[in-house]
Amino acid sequence: MNHSTTGQDASICAGGSPSLGDQKGRCGYGPRLPLLVISPFARKNFIDHGVTDQSSILRFIEDNWHLGRIGGGSFDAIAGSLLPMFDFGERGDDHLVLDPFSGEIAASGDGD
């Protein structure tokens, strides 16, 4: 966890932040948020159990375009990777069309 070491957070946070050094005002992870990956490269029927956070999206962008880390205590340096959620080896031409009113499958197919 990435706890804060400031006096303002002392009542709700405990400990230091060894991963981020002396960066202050960080109180760790908040409530869980779901992340849905929609991409032709997303793994089908896959649930990733790795620990990620919002900065994992930034880390994915930095890694994909070889931009490097922001630095200065930014969480992207220690964020979990989103790469397990993707399969870049093969892209299918699958498609799925949902009925806009019911949400049921209206049409589907694959490129085979």
XYZ file of N, CA and C in Angstrom:
336
model
N 0.839 -1.177 0.000
C 0.000 0.000 0.000
C 0.885 1.240 0.000
N 0.360 2.330 -0.456
C 1.098 3.580 -0.583
C 0.545 4.605 0.391
N 0.854 4.407 1.660
C 0.304 5.284 2.689
C 1.039 6.613 2.755
N 0.318 7.618 3.204
C 0.871 8.943 3.410
C 1.627 9.008 4.731
N 2.527 9.955 4.835
C 3.245 10.165 6.094
C 3.037 11.584 6.612
N 2.003 12.260 6.126
C 1.752 13.625 6.577
C 0.888 13.624 7.822
N 0.973 14.695 8.596
C 0.154 14.833 9.792
C -1.320 14.921 9.479
N -1.664 15.494 8.327
C -3.068 15.647 7.960
C -3.747 14.290 7.763
N -2.973 13.291 7.360
C -3.541 11.977 7.100
C -3.329 11.006 8.245
N -2.730 11.451 9.340
C -2.363 10.550 10.433
C -3.562 9.799 11.008
N -4.734 10.404 10.996
C -5.892 9.741 11.603
C -6.435 8.601 10.746
N -6.156 8.617 9.448
C -6.700 7.563 8.584
C -5.637 6.727 7.900
N -4.384 7.159 7.917
C -3.310 6.408 7.276
C -2.253 6.047 8.312
N -1.563 4.952 8.060
C -0.483 4.554 8.962
C 0.722 4.142 8.131
N 1.914 4.360 8.657
C 3.123 3.909 7.979
C 3.613 4.878 6.930
N 4.694 4.503 6.297
C 5.302 5.333 5.270
C 5.009 4.806 3.883
N 5.672 5.369 2.913
C 5.496 4.951 1.540
C 6.849 4.549 0.972
N 7.306 3.323 1.232
C 8.634 2.918 0.806
C 8.813 2.931 -0.708
N 7.757 2.672 -1.460
C 7.880 2.633 -2.910
C 8.048 4.014 -3.523
N 7.507 5.031 -2.870
C 7.535 6.378 -3.423
C 8.443 7.314 -2.642
N 9.206 6.783 -1.716
C 10.136 7.624 -0.975
C 9.418 8.600 -0.071
N 9.815 9.852 -0.156
C 9.279 10.851 0.773
C 8.094 11.630 0.215
N 7.431 11.123 -0.808
C 6.264 11.815 -1.350
C 5.167 11.842 -0.303
N 4.567 12.987 -0.092
C 3.551 13.170 0.955
C 2.143 13.218 0.369
N 1.163 13.110 1.243
C -0.230 13.256 0.841
C -0.781 12.071 0.076
N -0.185 10.901 0.230
C -0.683 9.707 -0.454
C -1.235 8.764 0.603
N -2.462 8.359 0.446
C -3.084 7.555 1.485
C -3.410 6.145 1.022
N -2.916 5.722 -0.086
C -3.135 4.350 -0.520
C -4.331 4.203 -1.435
N -4.652 2.961 -1.721
C -5.754 2.666 -2.634
C -7.094 2.987 -2.003
N -8.007 3.471 -2.818
C -9.363 3.769 -2.373
C -10.281 2.609 -2.698
N -11.557 2.888 -2.916
C -12.501 1.820 -3.223
C -12.141 1.137 -4.548
N -12.527 -0.109 -4.667
C -12.275 -0.853 -5.906
C -13.123 -0.273 -7.030
N -12.520 -0.190 -8.204
C -13.217 0.283 -9.394
C -13.064 -0.757 -10.489
N -14.134 -1.128 -11.151
C -14.005 -2.098 -12.243
C -13.343 -1.439 -13.453
N -12.641 -2.241 -14.218
C -12.021 -1.769 -15.453
C -12.426 -2.723 -16.559
N -13.090 -2.207 -17.553
C -13.534 -3.001 -18.688
C -12.688 -2.611 -19.887
N -11.983 -3.568 -20.467
C -11.133 -3.312 -21.629
C -11.926 -3.658 -22.880
N -12.135 -2.669 -23.730
C -12.835 -2.871 -24.991
C -11.847 -2.589 -26.102
N -11.452 -3.645 -26.793
C -10.429 -3.537 -27.822
C -10.471 -4.788 -28.681
N -10.112 -4.672 -29.959
C -10.004 -5.889 -30.769
C -8.883 -6.802 -30.262
N -8.019 -6.281 -29.403
C -6.912 -7.048 -28.859
C -7.171 -7.543 -27.439
N -8.329 -7.227 -26.873
C -8.645 -7.663 -25.512
C -8.807 -9.176 -25.486
N -8.304 -9.809 -24.435
C -8.468 -11.260 -24.278
C -9.950 -11.554 -24.050
N -10.436 -12.569 -24.720
C -11.841 -12.934 -24.592
C -12.063 -13.727 -23.325
N -13.173 -13.437 -22.659
C -13.575 -14.157 -21.453
C -12.454 -14.224 -20.424
N -11.769 -13.114 -20.219
C -10.606 -13.074 -19.338
C -10.869 -12.134 -18.178
N -10.538 -12.582 -16.991
C -10.609 -11.740 -15.801
C -9.210 -11.654 -15.227
N -8.694 -10.456 -15.119
C -7.356 -10.246 -14.572
C -7.480 -10.009 -13.076
N -6.702 -10.740 -12.301
C -6.752 -10.612 -10.847
C -5.575 -9.811 -10.306
N -4.803 -9.185 -11.184
C -3.682 -8.363 -10.756
C -4.161 -7.053 -10.148
N -3.332 -6.472 -9.296
C -3.671 -5.195 -8.674
C -3.288 -4.071 -9.631
N -4.279 -3.319 -10.052
C -4.063 -2.164 -10.919
C -4.802 -0.983 -10.322
N -4.507 0.195 -10.821
C -5.243 1.391 -10.410
C -5.346 2.311 -11.614
N -5.859 3.500 -11.403
C -6.050 4.411 -12.533
C -4.736 4.772 -13.215
N -3.658 4.810 -12.474
C -2.371 5.132 -13.082
C -1.840 3.984 -13.933
N -2.455 2.800 -13.847
C -2.067 1.692 -14.720
C -2.382 2.017 -16.178
N -3.422 2.802 -16.394
C -3.759 3.228 -17.758
C -2.655 4.128 -18.298
N -2.185 5.046 -17.468
C -1.065 5.903 -17.861
C 0.182 5.070 -18.137
N 0.444 4.093 -17.274
C 1.614 3.229 -17.469
C 1.512 2.487 -18.800
N 0.322 1.998 -19.155
C 0.128 1.304 -20.427
C 0.469 2.219 -21.604
N 0.014 3.455 -21.549
C 0.313 4.419 -22.618
C 1.813 4.689 -22.687
N 2.432 4.893 -21.530
C 3.882 5.157 -21.498
C 4.669 3.981 -22.070
N 4.271 2.758 -21.706
C 4.983 1.577 -22.185
C 4.738 1.336 -23.669
N 3.510 1.513 -24.101
C 3.160 1.223 -25.495
C 3.876 2.158 -26.469
N 4.040 3.407 -26.091
C 4.684 4.374 -26.979
C 6.091 4.753 -26.502
N 6.647 3.956 -25.574
C 8.030 4.133 -25.105
C 8.297 5.574 -24.661
N 7.415 6.095 -23.807
C 7.512 7.485 -23.363
C 8.298 7.655 -22.069
N 8.515 6.581 -21.324
C 9.182 6.696 -20.035
C 8.200 7.111 -18.957
N 8.642 7.074 -17.720
C 7.792 7.418 -16.581
C 7.790 8.921 -16.329
N 6.737 9.401 -15.708
C 6.616 10.814 -15.390
C 7.667 11.214 -14.365
N 7.840 10.380 -13.341
C 8.806 10.671 -12.285
C 8.227 11.600 -11.242
N 9.066 12.051 -10.336
C 8.642 12.979 -9.295
C 7.632 12.397 -8.331
N 7.657 11.080 -8.123
C 6.735 10.465 -7.185
C 5.409 10.042 -7.783
N 5.271 10.075 -9.092
C 4.026 9.666 -9.727
C 3.813 8.161 -9.551
N 2.577 7.762 -9.357
C 2.252 6.359 -9.132
C 2.457 5.491 -10.370
N 2.624 6.070 -11.548
C 2.822 5.250 -12.737
C 4.073 4.386 -12.638
N 5.013 4.778 -11.798
C 6.246 4.012 -11.632
C 6.005 2.677 -10.934
N 4.967 2.577 -10.122
C 4.708 1.341 -9.389
C 3.354 0.722 -9.737
N 2.651 1.277 -10.704
C 1.327 0.784 -11.078
C 1.417 -0.608 -11.685
N 0.375 -1.394 -11.457
C 0.296 -2.716 -12.065
C 0.085 -2.598 -13.574
N 0.528 -3.592 -14.301
C 0.451 -3.576 -15.761
C -0.913 -4.046 -16.258
N -1.370 -3.449 -17.350
C -2.594 -3.877 -18.013
C -2.316 -4.881 -19.128
N -1.060 -5.143 -19.429
C -0.699 -6.012 -20.550
C -1.318 -7.408 -20.487
N -1.488 -8.020 -19.305
C -2.124 -9.344 -19.299
C -3.548 -9.346 -19.858
N -4.177 -8.183 -19.958
C -5.542 -8.101 -20.454
C -5.626 -8.123 -21.974
N -4.475 -8.083 -22.643
C -4.442 -7.992 -24.099
C -3.742 -9.193 -24.721
N -4.091 -9.471 -25.965
C -3.400 -10.467 -26.778
C -3.101 -9.794 -28.117
N -1.878 -9.316 -28.263
C -1.498 -8.597 -29.477
C -1.016 -9.523 -30.580
N -0.953 -10.824 -30.308
C -0.442 -11.781 -31.285
C -1.367 -12.012 -32.457
N -2.656 -11.953 -32.215
C -3.596 -12.249 -33.281
C -4.834 -11.382 -33.119
N -5.229 -10.759 -34.195
C -6.439 -9.937 -34.158
C -7.484 -10.567 -35.061
N -8.576 -10.939 -34.471
C -9.667 -11.497 -35.253
C -10.564 -10.400 -35.793
N -11.419 -10.766 -36.705
C -12.377 -9.815 -37.254
C -13.764 -10.059 -36.667
N -13.782 -10.534 -35.433
C -15.048 -10.783 -34.767
C -15.815 -9.480 -34.592
N -17.112 -9.586 -34.652
C -17.933 -8.416 -34.368
C -19.183 -8.854 -33.614
N -19.711 -7.953 -32.863
C -20.899 -8.214 -32.067
C -21.730 -6.947 -32.077
N -22.977 -7.069 -32.472
C -23.888 -5.931 -32.503
C -24.998 -6.205 -31.499
N -25.193 -5.265 -30.587
C -26.241 -5.401 -29.582
C -27.436 -4.541 -29.941
N -28.605 -5.048 -29.633
C -29.825 -4.281 -29.826
C -29.783 -3.097 -28.868
N -29.947 -1.860 -29.364
C -29.817 -0.682 -28.496
C -30.910 -0.573 -27.431
N -32.000 -1.293 -27.597
C -33.099 -1.194 -26.636
C -33.072 -2.309 -25.599
N -32.786 -3.538 -26.044
C -32.815 -4.661 -25.111
C -31.429 -5.064 -24.617
N -30.392 -4.741 -25.385
C -29.043 -5.158 -25.036
C -28.724 -6.571 -25.448
N -29.665 -7.244 -26.085
C -29.424 -8.609 -26.547
C -28.653 -8.602 -27.857
N -28.050 -9.736 -28.173
C -27.241 -9.846 -29.393
C -28.156 -9.752 -30.608
N -27.857 -8.786 -31.490
C -28.620 -8.596 -32.717
C -27.924 -9.273 -33.885
N -26.606 -9.264 -33.900
C -25.833 -9.911 -34.957
C -24.423 -10.173 -34.435
N -23.847 -11.252 -34.903
C -22.458 -11.548 -34.541
C -21.854 -12.392 -35.644
N -20.552 -12.469 -35.621
C -19.851 -13.265 -36.603
C -18.372 -13.128 -36.428
N -17.653 -13.960 -37.128
C -16.202 -13.840 -37.108
C -15.703 -13.871 -38.532
N -14.462 -13.512 -38.687
C -13.864 -13.367 -40.013
C -13.424 -14.653 -40.646
N -13.783 -15.825 -40.058
C -13.324 -17.096 -40.626
C -14.067 -17.468 -41.874
